Amino acid sequence: QVQLVESGGGLVQSGGSLRLSCAASGSIFSINAMGWYRQAPGKQRELVAVITSGGITNYADSVKGRSTISRGNAKNMVYLQMNSLKPEDTAVYYCNVHVVRSYSDTPVAYWGQGTQVTVSS
């Protein structure tokens, strides 16, 4: 089994910053893409940012230039640094990791439990 533990959410004023962290552990042979999604009340879950095993990144237009996704040296960590936060960034943020559990397996996507980010105006 694979576990994802997220941290770093909270309440911040508009213009502030937060850094989200996600740690993957368990039966892991390798990790492919790692990313962050978010879901605001009444809306669908949407991609925020993703980073491949090779370090290629992609961002939603709504956060581009304000956010940076990175992988930790341990390779099982992914971070999302968010700056210049806006009230519309308020959502539950979910970590998503594509894990290969053995050399013969195909990647399987796992989700974290979510961490709340609230930006006050």
PDB file of C-alpha atoms in Angstrom:
ATOM      1  CA  GLN A   1       0.000   0.000   0.000  1.00  0.00           C
ATOM      2  CA  VAL A   2       1.003   3.621  -0.564  1.00  0.00           C
ATOM      3  CA  GLN A   3       0.290   6.507   1.787  1.00  0.00           C
ATOM      4  CA  LEU A   4       0.389  10.214   1.005  1.00  0.00           C
ATOM      5  CA  VAL A   5       0.571  12.722   3.840  1.00  0.00           C
ATOM      6  CA  GLU A   6       0.000  16.391   3.080  1.00  0.00           C
ATOM      7  CA  SER A   7       0.782  19.388   5.234  1.00  0.00           C
ATOM      8  CA  GLY A   8       1.120  23.147   5.031  1.00  0.00           C
ATOM      9  CA  GLY A   9      -2.408  24.331   4.454  1.00  0.00           C
ATOM     10  CA  GLY A  10      -4.024  27.025   6.547  1.00  0.00           C
ATOM     11  CA  LEU A  11      -5.533  30.483   6.660  1.00  0.00           C
ATOM     12  CA  VAL A  12      -3.629  33.322   5.017  1.00  0.00           C
ATOM     13  CA  GLN A  13      -4.430  36.861   4.006  1.00  0.00           C
ATOM     14  CA  SER A  14      -4.658  37.903   0.390  1.00  0.00           C
ATOM     15  CA  GLY A  15      -1.161  38.473  -0.970  1.00  0.00           C
ATOM     16  CA  GLY A  16       0.373  36.004   1.434  1.00  0.00           C
ATOM     17  CA  SER A  17       2.249  32.771   0.808  1.00  0.00           C
ATOM     18  CA  LEU A  18       1.957  29.118   1.733  1.00  0.00           C
ATOM     19  CA  ARG A  19       4.071  26.063   1.076  1.00  0.00           C
ATOM     20  CA  LEU A  20       2.321  22.718   0.768  1.00  0.00           C
ATOM     21  CA  SER A  21       4.201  19.470   1.280  1.00  0.00           C
ATOM     22  CA  CYS A  22       3.336  15.891   0.395  1.00  0.00           C
ATOM     23  CA  ALA A  23       5.263  12.812   1.485  1.00  0.00           C
ATOM     24  CA  ALA A  24       4.743   9.451  -0.203  1.00  0.00           C
ATOM     25  CA  SER A  25       5.611   6.250   1.643  1.00  0.00           C
ATOM     26  CA  GLY A  26       4.924   2.535   1.506  1.00  0.00           C
ATOM     27  CA  SER A  27       5.369   0.016  -1.284  1.00  0.00           C
ATOM     28  CA  ILE A  28       7.136   2.225  -3.832  1.00  0.00           C
ATOM     29  CA  PHE A  29       9.508   1.051  -6.563  1.00  0.00           C
ATOM     30  CA  SER A  30       9.564   4.382  -8.353  1.00  0.00           C
ATOM     31  CA  ILE A  31       7.492   7.523  -8.749  1.00  0.00           C
ATOM     32  CA  ASN A  32       6.536   9.077 -12.055  1.00  0.00           C
ATOM     33  CA  ALA A  33       4.558  12.312 -12.111  1.00  0.00           C
ATOM     34  CA  MET A  34       3.654  14.149  -8.922  1.00  0.00           C
ATOM     35  CA  GLY A  35       1.129  16.930  -8.769  1.00  0.00           C
ATOM     36  CA  TRP A  36      -1.308  19.094  -6.909  1.00  0.00           C
ATOM     37  CA  TYR A  37      -5.015  19.477  -7.571  1.00  0.00           C
ATOM     38  CA  ARG A  38      -7.589  21.608  -5.830  1.00  0.00           C
ATOM     39  CA  GLN A  39     -11.334  21.591  -5.349  1.00  0.00           C
ATOM     40  CA  ALA A  40     -13.331  24.595  -4.271  1.00  0.00           C
ATOM     41  CA  PRO A  41     -16.886  24.236  -2.891  1.00  0.00           C
ATOM     42  CA  GLY A  42     -19.345  23.511  -5.660  1.00  0.00           C
ATOM     43  CA  LYS A  43     -16.608  23.129  -8.278  1.00  0.00           C
ATOM     44  CA  GLN A  44     -14.831  20.239  -9.936  1.00  0.00           C
ATOM     45  CA  ARG A  45     -11.367  19.194  -8.914  1.00  0.00           C
ATOM     46  CA  GLU A  46      -8.804  20.906 -11.123  1.00  0.00           C
ATOM     47  CA  LEU A  47      -5.109  20.553 -11.823  1.00  0.00           C
ATOM     48  CA  VAL A  48      -2.897  23.162 -10.167  1.00  0.00           C
ATOM     49  CA  ALA A  49       0.578  21.946 -11.071  1.00  0.00           C
ATOM     50  CA  VAL A  50       2.418  18.786 -12.050  1.00  0.00           C
ATOM     51  CA  ILE A  51       6.066  17.748 -12.214  1.00  0.00           C
ATOM     52  CA  THR A  52       7.427  14.713 -14.031  1.00  0.00           C
ATOM     53  CA  SER A  53      10.226  12.440 -12.856  1.00  0.00           C
ATOM     54  CA  GLY A  54      12.476  14.371 -15.215  1.00  0.00           C
ATOM     55  CA  GLY A  55      11.581  17.690 -13.635  1.00  0.00           C
ATOM     56  CA  ILE A  56       9.307  19.025 -16.360  1.00  0.00           C
ATOM     57  CA  THR A  57       6.583  21.199 -14.860  1.00  0.00           C
ATOM     58  CA  ASN A  58       3.184  22.366 -15.973  1.00  0.00           C
ATOM     59  CA  TYR A  59       0.864  24.850 -14.287  1.00  0.00           C
ATOM     60  CA  ALA A  60      -2.726  25.920 -14.525  1.00  0.00           C
ATOM     61  CA  ASP A  61      -3.008  29.366 -16.062  1.00  0.00           C
ATOM     62  CA  SER A  62      -4.658  30.619 -12.879  1.00  0.00           C
ATOM     63  CA  VAL A  63      -1.512  29.995 -10.791  1.00  0.00           C
ATOM     64  CA  LYS A  64       1.222  30.401 -13.386  1.00  0.00           C
ATOM     65  CA  GLY A  65       3.829  32.905 -12.223  1.00  0.00           C
ATOM     66  CA  ARG A  66       2.612  32.708  -8.622  1.00  0.00           C
ATOM     67  CA  SER A  67       3.311  29.066  -7.800  1.00  0.00           C
ATOM     68  CA  THR A  68       6.271  26.704  -7.998  1.00  0.00           C
ATOM     69  CA  ILE A  69       6.113  22.928  -7.809  1.00  0.00           C
ATOM     70  CA  SER A  70       9.236  20.989  -6.868  1.00  0.00           C
ATOM     71  CA  ARG A  71      10.360  17.540  -5.825  1.00  0.00           C
ATOM     72  CA  GLY A  72      12.438  16.883  -2.763  1.00  0.00           C
ATOM     73  CA  ASN A  73      15.909  15.366  -2.747  1.00  0.00           C
ATOM     74  CA  ALA A  74      14.389  12.205  -1.308  1.00  0.00           C
ATOM     75  CA  LYS A  75      12.310  11.964  -4.513  1.00  0.00           C
ATOM     76  CA  ASN A  76       9.258  10.899  -2.521  1.00  0.00           C
ATOM     77  CA  MET A  77       8.397  14.477  -1.593  1.00  0.00           C
ATOM     78  CA  VAL A  78       6.599  17.099  -3.607  1.00  0.00           C
ATOM     79  CA  TYR A  79       6.104  20.729  -2.670  1.00  0.00           C
ATOM     80  CA  LEU A  80       3.912  23.557  -3.882  1.00  0.00           C
ATOM     81  CA  GLN A  81       5.063  27.069  -3.064  1.00  0.00           C
ATOM     82  CA  MET A  82       2.201  29.515  -3.560  1.00  0.00           C
ATOM     83  CA  ASN A  83       2.769  33.257  -3.504  1.00  0.00           C
ATOM     84  CA  SER A  84       0.535  36.279  -3.996  1.00  0.00           C
ATOM     85  CA  LEU A  85      -2.427  34.227  -2.894  1.00  0.00           C
ATOM     86  CA  LYS A  86      -5.918  35.381  -3.831  1.00  0.00           C
ATOM     87  CA  PRO A  87      -9.313  34.580  -2.294  1.00  0.00           C
ATOM     88  CA  GLU A  88     -10.115  32.532  -5.393  1.00  0.00           C
ATOM     89  CA  ASP A  89      -7.256  30.190  -4.458  1.00  0.00           C
ATOM     90  CA  THR A  90      -9.352  29.016  -1.518  1.00  0.00           C
ATOM     91  CA  ALA A  91      -9.899  25.277  -1.879  1.00  0.00           C
ATOM     92  CA  VAL A  92      -8.938  21.870  -0.590  1.00  0.00           C
ATOM     93  CA  TYR A  93      -5.601  20.966  -2.151  1.00  0.00           C
ATOM     94  CA  TYR A  94      -4.857  17.331  -2.960  1.00  0.00           C
ATOM     95  CA  CYS A  95      -1.540  15.682  -3.650  1.00  0.00           C
ATOM     96  CA  ASN A  96      -1.530  13.206  -6.538  1.00  0.00           C
ATOM     97  CA  VAL A  97       1.320  10.771  -7.125  1.00  0.00           C
ATOM     98  CA  HIS A  98       1.810   8.146  -9.839  1.00  0.00           C
ATOM     99  CA  VAL A  99       3.535   5.198  -8.193  1.00  0.00           C
ATOM    100  CA  VAL A 100       5.139   2.126  -9.717  1.00  0.00           C
ATOM    101  CA  ARG A 101       5.091  -0.570  -7.035  1.00  0.00           C
ATOM    102  CA  SER A 102       7.403  -3.052  -8.766  1.00  0.00           C
ATOM    103  CA  TYR A 103       9.515  -3.202 -11.915  1.00  0.00           C
ATOM    104  CA  SER A 104       6.767  -5.008 -13.833  1.00  0.00           C
ATOM    105  CA  ASP A 105       3.865  -2.791 -12.734  1.00  0.00           C
ATOM    106  CA  THR A 106       2.274   0.131 -14.522  1.00  0.00           C
ATOM    107  CA  PRO A 107       1.888   3.414 -12.635  1.00  0.00           C
ATOM    108  CA  VAL A 108      -1.068   3.769 -10.308  1.00  0.00           C
ATOM    109  CA  ALA A 109      -2.375   7.146  -9.163  1.00  0.00           C
ATOM    110  CA  TYR A 110      -2.760   7.774  -5.442  1.00  0.00           C
ATOM    111  CA  TRP A 111      -4.397  10.732  -3.716  1.00  0.00           C
ATOM    112  CA  GLY A 112      -3.716  12.439  -0.431  1.00  0.00           C
ATOM    113  CA  GLN A 113      -6.445  13.255   2.052  1.00  0.00           C
ATOM    114  CA  GLY A 114      -6.426  16.938   1.163  1.00  0.00           C
ATOM    115  CA  THR A 115      -5.354  20.066   2.998  1.00  0.00           C
ATOM    116  CA  GLN A 116      -7.491  23.186   3.299  1.00  0.00           C
ATOM    117  CA  VAL A 117      -6.168  26.497   2.012  1.00  0.00           C
ATOM    118  CA  THR A 118      -8.225  29.553   2.868  1.00  0.00           C
ATOM    119  CA  VAL A 119      -7.293  33.014   1.610  1.00  0.00           C
ATOM    120  CA  SER A 120      -9.064  35.926   3.251  1.00  0.00           C
ATOM    121  CA  SER A 121      -9.613  39.215   1.466  1.00  0.00           C
TER     122      SER A 121
END
